[in-house]
Amino acid sequence: MKKFFKLKTLCFLVIAVTIGCSKSEDIPQNIEINDFVWGGMNAFYKWQGEVPDLADNKFSTREQLNNFLTGFDTPDQLFNSLLYRRGDVDRFSWIVDDYVALENSFQGIRLTSGMKLVGAQYNDGSGNVFVVVRDVVAGSDADNKGITRGMIISEVNGTQLTSANVNTLFAPDSYIISLANFNGGNPVANGNTINIVKGQIQENAVKIAKVITQGTHKIGYLMYNQFSTSSDGDLNNAFALFRNEGITDLIVDLRYNGGGSVRSATYLASMISGQPTTNLFSQQIWNDKVMNATSNGDIFLNNFRDRITNTDGNGQVVLDEPINTVNLSSVYCIVTNSSASASELVINGLLPYMDVNLVGTKTVGKQVGSITLYDSDDYSRTGPNFNNNHTWAMQPIVLEIQNSNGQNEPNGYIPEVIIEEDLSNLGVLGDPTEPLLARTIQYVTTGARGLPVLNRSTQKPIWNSDINNLDYNNMYVDFK
């Protein structure tokens, strides 16, 4: 039983790959989604060769495969069973039952209150939790109702937050938050309550783009929160500002950026460094089946760009313009334990070509990427025999990504200047006095690394609202 399909990579070049079983054969309706899950994982999963149940010779007949698939009640149960050392080696593959919501999340479109929250336990040992607003999405209900960075929430709907209920209490489409005073890490409600209602909001990934003058230094400051192709034009506009202002230095704030599109990461790196398009930015390593299916290894190589050329799902050009570059020889990046995947790729891909200076705390360590697989003959969104009977899609890890020297950092990048955010004193994002930005400006203007600045006023954060986003810490390449 063989099935032939076509794969288009980031470079839109086509290769042929041979995999397991044909959709033309009769597949019982009760396992059609499971059949899609197994077939996609067998074809593309990065560790396919390490999972016995995904072996090409595991099933010699269609009946054997059907019997295997029948043993799983739900597609996610099957999917999770096929992951290689789940939570250890594979920490990032996932499956969803609503691919429309997944697609929206890649473009920053979410049902959200607009609050980005981080939680910590009270210092008194009670086990109670408080959350701090670390960012607010412009135009959201939280923004419209005056919620700002640094506000503290101790209760939702009159119930004290704990590690056991924090996800549940913030899950509904509307709820009432109780604001609190910090009180030395044991917050006390101050009587102010606000009714929050979630809405469908598209966030602009370019949070802030401005120029800060410090003595002889004209510092471009970019806060960039997601590698989203829908914001590529705004990103390019930011660099037009930097170029026109003649910046001498650049700070890229990736502290809350969990990743996204490899294409957008390539654009950003090209804007920063101005490398020629003959230079290699990154290279992809897929499983042996995919790597051996083509004699043209160039399709796995990703060079720097001098032009943004984005298309929609139908192949229609939606953005086509030259890249604005500042041609710098060094860059300063603010990072934290919320900086992952495509954020780390920009750091890694630029390291062979320029000085990349880091301020903040250790990054996540995600050197692997994914594609979205749909239930069609070639597993693409527009593939033949697309199954409209369900909305399941998979986002399995399919590749490792390296820089031009064949390097990456799976354990995360450790900044040379260590500074943690203090939940009691977050400051205003983009303000030169905000602690992480102020420390980075000092590094830019003096070169002084100094001693680590650690947050000793509260316990460490134990919860992050971003983990509930479908695209949390994701890095993906285009698959069409």
Coordinates of C-alpha atoms in Angstrom, one line a residue:
M1 CA 0.0 0.0 0.0
K2 CA 1.6 3.2 -1.1
K3 CA 0.4 6.8 -1.3
F4 CA 2.1 9.6 -3.2
F5 CA 1.7 13.2 -2.2
K6 CA 3.5 16.5 -2.7
L7 CA 5.1 18.7 -0.1
K8 CA 5.8 22.4 -0.5
T9 CA 8.3 23.8 1.9
L10 CA 9.0 27.4 2.8
C11 CA 10.7 27.9 -0.6
F12 CA 7.6 26.6 -2.3
L13 CA 9.6 23.9 -4.1
V14 CA 7.9 20.5 -4.5
I15 CA 9.3 17.2 -3.6
A16 CA 7.7 13.8 -3.7
V17 CA 7.5 11.6 -0.6
T18 CA 6.2 8.1 -0.4
I19 CA 4.2 7.0 2.7
G20 CA 1.8 4.4 4.0
C21 CA -1.9 3.9 3.0
S22 CA -4.2 5.4 0.4
K23 CA -7.3 7.3 1.1
S24 CA -8.8 5.6 -1.9
E25 CA -9.1 2.4 0.2
D26 CA -12.2 1.9 2.3
I27 CA -11.7 3.5 5.7
P28 CA -14.4 3.0 8.3
Q29 CA -16.0 6.4 9.2
N30 CA -15.4 5.8 12.9
I31 CA -11.6 5.9 12.4
E32 CA -11.2 8.3 9.5
I33 CA -9.7 11.0 11.8
N34 CA -7.4 8.5 13.4
D35 CA -6.3 7.4 10.0
F36 CA -5.4 11.0 9.2
V37 CA -3.5 11.3 12.4
W38 CA -1.5 8.1 11.8
G39 CA -0.8 8.9 8.2
G40 CA 0.4 12.4 8.8
M41 CA 2.7 11.4 11.7
N42 CA 4.1 8.5 9.7
A43 CA 4.9 10.8 6.8
F44 CA 6.3 13.9 8.6
Y45 CA 7.0 13.4 12.3
K46 CA 10.5 14.3 13.2
W47 CA 11.0 11.2 15.2
Q48 CA 9.0 8.8 13.0
G49 CA 11.9 6.3 12.9
E50 CA 12.0 6.2 16.8
V51 CA 8.3 5.3 17.3
P52 CA 7.5 1.6 16.7
D53 CA 3.9 2.3 16.0
L54 CA 4.8 4.6 13.2
A55 CA 7.2 2.2 11.5
D56 CA 6.6 1.7 7.8
N57 CA 6.5 -2.1 8.2
K58 CA 4.3 -2.0 11.4
F59 CA 1.2 -3.0 9.5
S60 CA 1.2 -5.3 6.5
T61 CA -2.5 -5.0 5.7
R62 CA -5.2 -2.3 5.8
E63 CA -7.1 -4.4 8.3
Q64 CA -4.2 -4.5 10.7
L65 CA -4.0 -0.7 10.6
N66 CA -7.7 -0.3 11.0
N67 CA -7.7 -2.6 14.1
F68 CA -4.9 -0.6 15.6
L69 CA -6.7 2.7 15.0
T70 CA -9.9 1.4 16.5
G71 CA -8.1 1.0 19.8
F72 CA -8.1 4.7 20.4
D73 CA -11.3 6.5 21.5
T74 CA -10.2 10.0 20.4
P75 CA -7.7 11.5 17.8
D76 CA -5.8 13.2 20.6
Q77 CA -5.4 10.0 22.5
L78 CA -3.8 8.4 19.4
F79 CA -1.7 11.4 18.6
N80 CA -0.3 11.6 22.1
S81 CA 0.5 7.9 22.0
L82 CA 2.7 8.4 18.9
L83 CA 4.9 11.2 20.4
Y84 CA 8.5 10.3 21.1
R85 CA 9.3 10.6 24.8
R86 CA 6.5 13.1 25.3
G87 CA 7.4 16.0 27.6
D88 CA 11.1 15.1 27.4
V89 CA 12.4 14.9 23.9
D90 CA 9.1 16.1 22.2
R91 CA 7.8 19.0 24.3
F92 CA 6.0 20.9 21.6
S93 CA 3.8 18.8 19.3
W94 CA 0.1 19.2 19.6
I95 CA -3.3 18.5 18.0
V96 CA -6.4 20.7 17.8
D97 CA -10.1 20.0 17.1
D98 CA -10.6 23.5 15.5
Y99 CA -8.1 24.4 12.7
V100 CA -9.8 27.7 12.1
A101 CA -9.0 28.9 15.6
L102 CA -5.4 27.6 15.1
E103 CA -5.0 29.5 11.8
N104 CA -6.3 32.6 13.5
S105 CA -3.9 32.3 16.4
F106 CA -1.0 32.3 13.9
Q107 CA -2.2 35.8 12.8
G108 CA -2.6 37.1 16.3
I109 CA -6.4 36.6 16.2
R110 CA -7.8 35.3 19.5
L111 CA -10.9 35.3 21.7
T112 CA -9.3 37.2 24.6
S113 CA -9.8 39.6 27.4
G114 CA -6.7 41.4 26.2
M115 CA -4.9 40.8 29.5
K116 CA -1.5 38.9 29.4
L117 CA -1.0 37.6 32.9
V118 CA 1.6 36.0 35.0
G119 CA 0.9 34.4 38.4
A120 CA 2.9 33.8 41.6
Q121 CA 2.2 32.4 45.0
Y122 CA 1.7 34.5 48.0
N123 CA 4.8 34.9 50.2
D124 CA 3.0 33.8 53.3
G125 CA 3.0 30.1 52.3
S126 CA -0.8 29.9 52.1
G127 CA -0.8 28.5 48.6
N128 CA -2.9 31.4 47.4
V129 CA -2.0 32.9 44.0
F130 CA -2.1 36.4 42.7
V131 CA -1.6 37.4 39.0
V132 CA 0.0 40.5 37.6
V133 CA -0.9 42.1 34.3
R134 CA 2.2 42.2 32.3
D135 CA 0.7 43.5 29.0
V136 CA -2.6 44.6 27.5
V137 CA -3.6 44.2 23.9
A138 CA -4.6 47.5 22.3
G139 CA -8.4 47.7 21.5
S140 CA -9.3 44.8 23.8
D141 CA -12.0 45.0 26.5
A142 CA -9.3 45.2 29.2
D143 CA -7.6 48.1 27.4
N144 CA -10.9 49.9 27.0
K145 CA -11.6 49.5 30.7
G146 CA -8.4 50.9 31.9
I147 CA -6.4 47.8 32.8
T148 CA -2.7 48.6 32.7
R149 CA 0.6 46.8 33.1
G150 CA 1.5 46.1 36.7
M151 CA -2.1 45.8 38.1
I152 CA -2.6 43.0 40.5
I153 CA -5.6 40.6 40.6
S154 CA -6.2 38.5 43.7
E155 CA -9.8 37.2 43.1
V156 CA -12.0 36.4 40.1
N157 CA -15.8 36.4 40.7
G158 CA -15.1 36.8 44.4
T159 CA -13.0 33.7 44.6
Q160 CA -9.4 33.7 45.8
L161 CA -7.0 32.6 43.1
T162 CA -5.0 29.4 43.7
S163 CA -2.8 27.3 41.6
A164 CA -5.7 24.8 41.3
N165 CA -8.3 27.2 40.1
V166 CA -6.4 29.9 38.2
N167 CA -7.0 28.4 34.7
T168 CA -10.7 27.7 35.4
L169 CA -11.5 31.1 36.8
F170 CA -10.0 32.9 33.8
A171 CA -11.6 30.5 31.3
P172 CA -15.2 32.0 30.9
D173 CA -16.0 34.6 28.2
S174 CA -16.7 37.1 31.0
Y175 CA -15.8 37.4 34.7
I176 CA -15.2 40.0 37.4
I177 CA -11.7 40.7 38.6
S178 CA -10.8 42.1 42.0
L179 CA -7.8 44.4 42.0
A180 CA -5.3 44.3 44.9
N181 CA -2.4 46.1 46.5
F182 CA 0.9 44.3 46.4
N183 CA 1.4 44.3 50.2
G184 CA 4.9 42.8 50.2
G185 CA 4.0 39.8 48.1
N186 CA 0.8 39.1 50.0
P187 CA -1.8 41.1 48.0
V188 CA -4.9 42.4 49.6
A189 CA -8.0 43.3 47.6
N190 CA -8.5 47.0 47.5
G191 CA -12.2 47.1 46.7
N192 CA -11.9 47.9 43.0
T193 CA -13.6 45.4 40.7
I194 CA -13.9 45.3 36.9
N195 CA -16.1 43.2 34.7
I196 CA -14.1 41.8 31.8
V197 CA -15.6 40.5 28.6
K198 CA -13.6 38.6 26.0
G199 CA -13.8 39.5 22.3
Q200 CA -12.2 38.4 19.0
I201 CA -9.1 40.6 18.7
Q202 CA -6.3 40.7 16.3
E203 CA -3.1 41.9 18.0
N204 CA -0.5 43.8 16.1
A205 CA 2.8 42.0 16.7
V206 CA 4.7 45.3 16.6
K207 CA 3.9 46.5 20.1
I208 CA 6.3 49.5 20.1
A209 CA 8.7 51.0 17.6
K210 CA 10.5 54.2 18.7
V211 CA 13.8 55.9 18.8
I212 CA 15.5 56.7 22.1
T213 CA 18.4 59.2 22.2
Q214 CA 21.0 58.7 24.9
G215 CA 24.0 61.0 24.4
T216 CA 25.6 60.2 21.1
H217 CA 23.5 57.0 20.8
K218 CA 20.3 57.0 18.7
I219 CA 18.8 53.7 19.8
G220 CA 16.0 52.0 17.8
Y221 CA 13.7 50.2 20.2
L222 CA 11.3 47.5 18.9
M223 CA 9.0 45.5 21.0
Y224 CA 7.9 42.5 18.9
N225 CA 5.4 40.0 20.4
Q226 CA 4.8 37.4 17.7
F227 CA 6.3 36.3 14.4
S228 CA 3.1 36.8 12.5
T229 CA 3.0 37.3 8.8
S230 CA 0.0 39.6 9.2
S231 CA 2.3 42.1 10.9
D232 CA 5.2 41.8 8.4
G233 CA 4.2 45.2 6.8
D234 CA 4.2 46.9 10.2
L235 CA 7.5 45.4 11.0
N236 CA 9.0 46.7 7.8
N237 CA 7.5 50.1 8.6
A238 CA 9.3 50.1 11.9
F239 CA 12.6 49.5 10.2
A240 CA 11.8 52.3 7.8
L241 CA 11.5 54.6 10.8
F242 CA 14.8 53.3 12.2
R243 CA 16.6 53.7 8.9
N244 CA 15.2 57.2 8.3
E245 CA 16.2 58.3 11.9
G246 CA 19.7 57.0 11.3
I247 CA 19.9 54.8 14.4
T248 CA 23.3 53.8 15.7
D249 CA 22.1 50.9 17.9
L250 CA 19.1 48.6 18.0
I251 CA 17.2 46.9 20.9
V252 CA 14.8 44.2 19.9
D253 CA 12.5 43.3 22.8
L254 CA 11.5 39.6 22.6
R255 CA 10.7 39.1 26.2
Y256 CA 7.2 37.8 25.6
N257 CA 7.6 36.5 22.1
G258 CA 7.0 32.7 22.0
G259 CA 7.7 32.5 18.3
G260 CA 5.7 31.9 15.1
S261 CA 6.6 32.0 11.4
V262 CA 10.1 31.2 10.2
R263 CA 9.5 33.4 7.2
S264 CA 8.8 36.4 9.5
A265 CA 11.9 35.5 11.5
T266 CA 13.9 35.6 8.3
Y267 CA 12.5 39.0 7.4
L268 CA 13.4 40.4 10.8
A269 CA 16.9 39.1 10.7
S270 CA 17.3 40.6 7.2
M271 CA 16.0 44.0 8.4
I272 CA 18.5 44.0 11.2
S273 CA 21.7 42.9 9.4
G274 CA 21.2 43.6 5.7
Q275 CA 23.0 40.4 4.7
P276 CA 23.1 39.6 1.0
T277 CA 20.5 37.0 -0.2
T278 CA 23.3 34.6 -1.0
N279 CA 24.0 34.2 2.7
L280 CA 22.3 31.4 4.6
F281 CA 20.1 32.3 7.5
S282 CA 19.0 28.9 8.6
Q283 CA 18.8 25.3 7.5
Q284 CA 16.2 22.6 8.2
I285 CA 16.6 18.9 9.1
W286 CA 13.5 16.8 8.6
N287 CA 13.0 13.1 9.1
D288 CA 14.9 10.7 6.8
K289 CA 11.9 10.0 4.6
V290 CA 11.5 13.6 3.7
M291 CA 15.2 14.4 3.5
N292 CA 15.8 11.4 1.2
A293 CA 12.8 12.1 -1.1
T294 CA 14.5 14.8 -3.0
S295 CA 17.9 15.3 -4.7
N296 CA 17.5 19.1 -4.3
G297 CA 18.8 19.9 -0.8
D298 CA 18.4 23.6 -1.4
I299 CA 14.7 23.4 -0.5
F300 CA 15.8 22.9 3.1
L301 CA 17.9 26.1 3.1
N302 CA 16.6 29.5 4.1
N303 CA 18.6 32.5 2.9
F304 CA 18.3 36.1 4.0
R305 CA 15.8 38.2 2.0
D306 CA 15.8 41.6 0.4
R307 CA 12.1 41.6 -0.3
I308 CA 8.8 40.7 1.6
T309 CA 6.6 38.6 -0.6
N310 CA 3.6 37.2 1.2
T311 CA 0.6 35.4 -0.2
D312 CA -2.7 34.2 1.2
G313 CA -4.1 30.7 1.3
N314 CA -5.1 30.9 -2.4
G315 CA -1.7 32.0 -3.5
Q316 CA -2.7 35.6 -4.1
V317 CA 0.0 38.2 -3.2
V318 CA -1.0 40.3 -0.2
L319 CA 2.3 42.1 0.5
D320 CA 5.2 42.7 -1.9
E321 CA 7.7 45.3 -1.0
P322 CA 11.5 45.7 -0.5
I323 CA 12.9 45.1 3.0
N324 CA 14.0 48.1 5.0
T325 CA 17.3 47.3 6.6
V326 CA 19.5 49.2 9.1
N327 CA 22.7 47.2 8.2
L328 CA 24.0 47.0 11.8
S329 CA 26.9 45.0 13.0
S330 CA 25.5 44.4 16.4
V331 CA 22.0 44.0 18.0
Y332 CA 20.8 43.9 21.6
C333 CA 17.9 41.5 22.4
I334 CA 15.8 41.5 25.6
V335 CA 14.8 37.9 26.4
T336 CA 13.1 35.9 29.2
N337 CA 11.8 32.4 29.8
S338 CA 8.9 33.4 27.6
S339 CA 11.2 33.9 24.5
A340 CA 11.1 30.8 22.4
S341 CA 11.4 29.2 19.0
A342 CA 11.4 31.9 16.2
S343 CA 12.8 34.4 18.7
E344 CA 15.7 32.0 19.4
L345 CA 16.0 31.4 15.7
V346 CA 16.7 35.1 15.0
I347 CA 19.4 35.1 17.7
N348 CA 20.9 31.8 16.4
G349 CA 20.7 32.8 12.7
L350 CA 22.4 36.1 13.2
L351 CA 25.2 34.8 15.4
P352 CA 27.5 33.9 12.5
Y353 CA 27.2 37.4 11.0
M354 CA 27.1 39.9 13.8
D355 CA 27.4 40.5 17.6
V356 CA 24.1 39.4 19.3
N357 CA 24.0 40.7 22.8
L358 CA 21.4 39.4 25.3
V359 CA 19.8 41.0 28.3
G360 CA 17.2 39.3 30.6
T361 CA 16.9 35.7 31.6
K362 CA 17.4 32.3 30.0
T363 CA 15.3 31.5 26.9
V364 CA 13.1 28.4 26.6
G365 CA 15.3 26.4 24.3
K366 CA 13.2 25.3 21.2
Q367 CA 15.2 24.5 18.1
V368 CA 12.5 22.5 16.4
G369 CA 9.6 23.5 14.2
S370 CA 6.3 22.3 13.0
I371 CA 3.8 22.4 10.1
T372 CA 0.0 22.3 10.2
L373 CA -1.3 19.0 8.8
Y374 CA -4.9 18.8 7.5
D375 CA -7.0 15.8 6.5
S376 CA -6.4 15.8 2.7
D377 CA -4.5 13.6 0.4
D378 CA -1.3 15.7 0.7
Y379 CA -2.1 16.9 4.2
S380 CA -2.3 20.5 3.1
R381 CA -5.2 23.0 3.5
T382 CA -5.9 23.1 -0.2
G383 CA -5.1 19.4 -1.0
P384 CA -7.3 17.0 -2.9
N385 CA -10.1 15.1 -1.1
F386 CA -10.0 17.6 1.8
N387 CA -12.2 16.1 4.6
N388 CA -14.9 18.5 5.5
N389 CA -16.5 16.1 8.0
H390 CA -14.3 17.4 10.9
T391 CA -12.0 20.3 11.9
W392 CA -9.1 18.4 13.5
A393 CA -5.6 19.4 12.5
M394 CA -2.1 18.5 13.8
Q395 CA 0.9 20.6 14.6
P396 CA 3.6 18.0 15.0
I397 CA 7.3 18.7 15.3
V398 CA 8.8 17.9 11.8
L399 CA 12.2 19.6 11.7
E400 CA 15.2 20.8 13.6
I401 CA 16.5 24.2 12.5
Q402 CA 20.1 25.3 12.6
N403 CA 22.1 28.4 11.6
S404 CA 24.6 28.5 8.8
N405 CA 27.3 26.9 11.0
G406 CA 25.0 23.9 11.8
Q407 CA 24.4 25.2 15.4
N408 CA 21.5 25.8 17.7
E409 CA 20.9 25.9 21.4
P410 CA 18.3 23.3 22.6
N411 CA 18.9 24.3 26.3
G412 CA 18.1 28.0 25.7
Y413 CA 20.3 31.1 25.5
I414 CA 21.8 32.6 28.7
P415 CA 22.1 36.4 28.5
E416 CA 25.4 37.9 29.4
V417 CA 23.4 40.6 31.4
I418 CA 21.1 38.9 33.8
I419 CA 18.0 40.8 35.0
E420 CA 14.7 39.4 36.1
E421 CA 11.4 41.3 35.9
D422 CA 10.2 42.3 39.4
L423 CA 6.4 41.7 39.7
S424 CA 6.2 44.6 42.2
N425 CA 7.9 47.0 39.8
L426 CA 7.3 46.2 36.2
G427 CA 7.5 49.7 34.8
V428 CA 6.0 51.0 31.6
L429 CA 6.9 49.1 28.4
G430 CA 8.9 51.3 26.1
D431 CA 9.8 53.9 28.8
P432 CA 13.6 54.3 29.1
T433 CA 13.2 53.8 32.9
E434 CA 11.5 50.4 32.6
P435 CA 13.9 48.1 34.4
L436 CA 14.9 45.7 31.6
L437 CA 15.0 48.4 28.9
A438 CA 17.0 50.7 31.2
R439 CA 19.5 48.0 31.9
T440 CA 19.8 47.3 28.1
I441 CA 20.3 51.0 27.3
Q442 CA 23.1 51.0 30.0
Y443 CA 24.7 48.0 28.3
V444 CA 24.4 49.7 24.9
T445 CA 26.0 53.0 26.0
T446 CA 28.6 51.8 28.5
G447 CA 29.3 48.1 27.6
A448 CA 29.0 47.3 31.3
R449 CA 27.5 43.9 32.1
G450 CA 27.3 44.4 35.9
L451 CA 26.0 41.9 38.4
P452 CA 22.8 39.9 38.0
V453 CA 19.7 41.7 39.1
L454 CA 17.3 39.1 40.6
N455 CA 13.8 39.5 41.7
R456 CA 13.8 38.8 45.5
S457 CA 10.6 40.6 46.4
T458 CA 8.2 37.7 45.4
Q459 CA 8.3 34.1 44.7
K460 CA 9.0 33.0 41.1
P461 CA 6.1 33.1 38.6
I462 CA 4.3 29.7 38.4
W463 CA 1.7 30.5 35.8
N464 CA 1.5 32.3 32.5
S465 CA -1.8 32.9 30.7
D466 CA -0.1 32.5 27.3
I467 CA 0.1 28.8 27.8
N468 CA -3.5 28.6 26.9
N469 CA -2.9 30.1 23.4
L470 CA -3.1 27.5 20.6
D471 CA 0.2 28.7 19.2
Y472 CA 2.1 28.9 22.5
N473 CA 5.8 28.6 21.9
N474 CA 5.4 27.6 18.3
M475 CA 7.7 27.9 15.3
Y476 CA 6.3 26.8 12.0
V477 CA 7.2 26.8 8.3
D478 CA 4.7 27.2 5.5
F479 CA 3.0 24.1 4.2
K480 CA 0.7 24.7 1.2

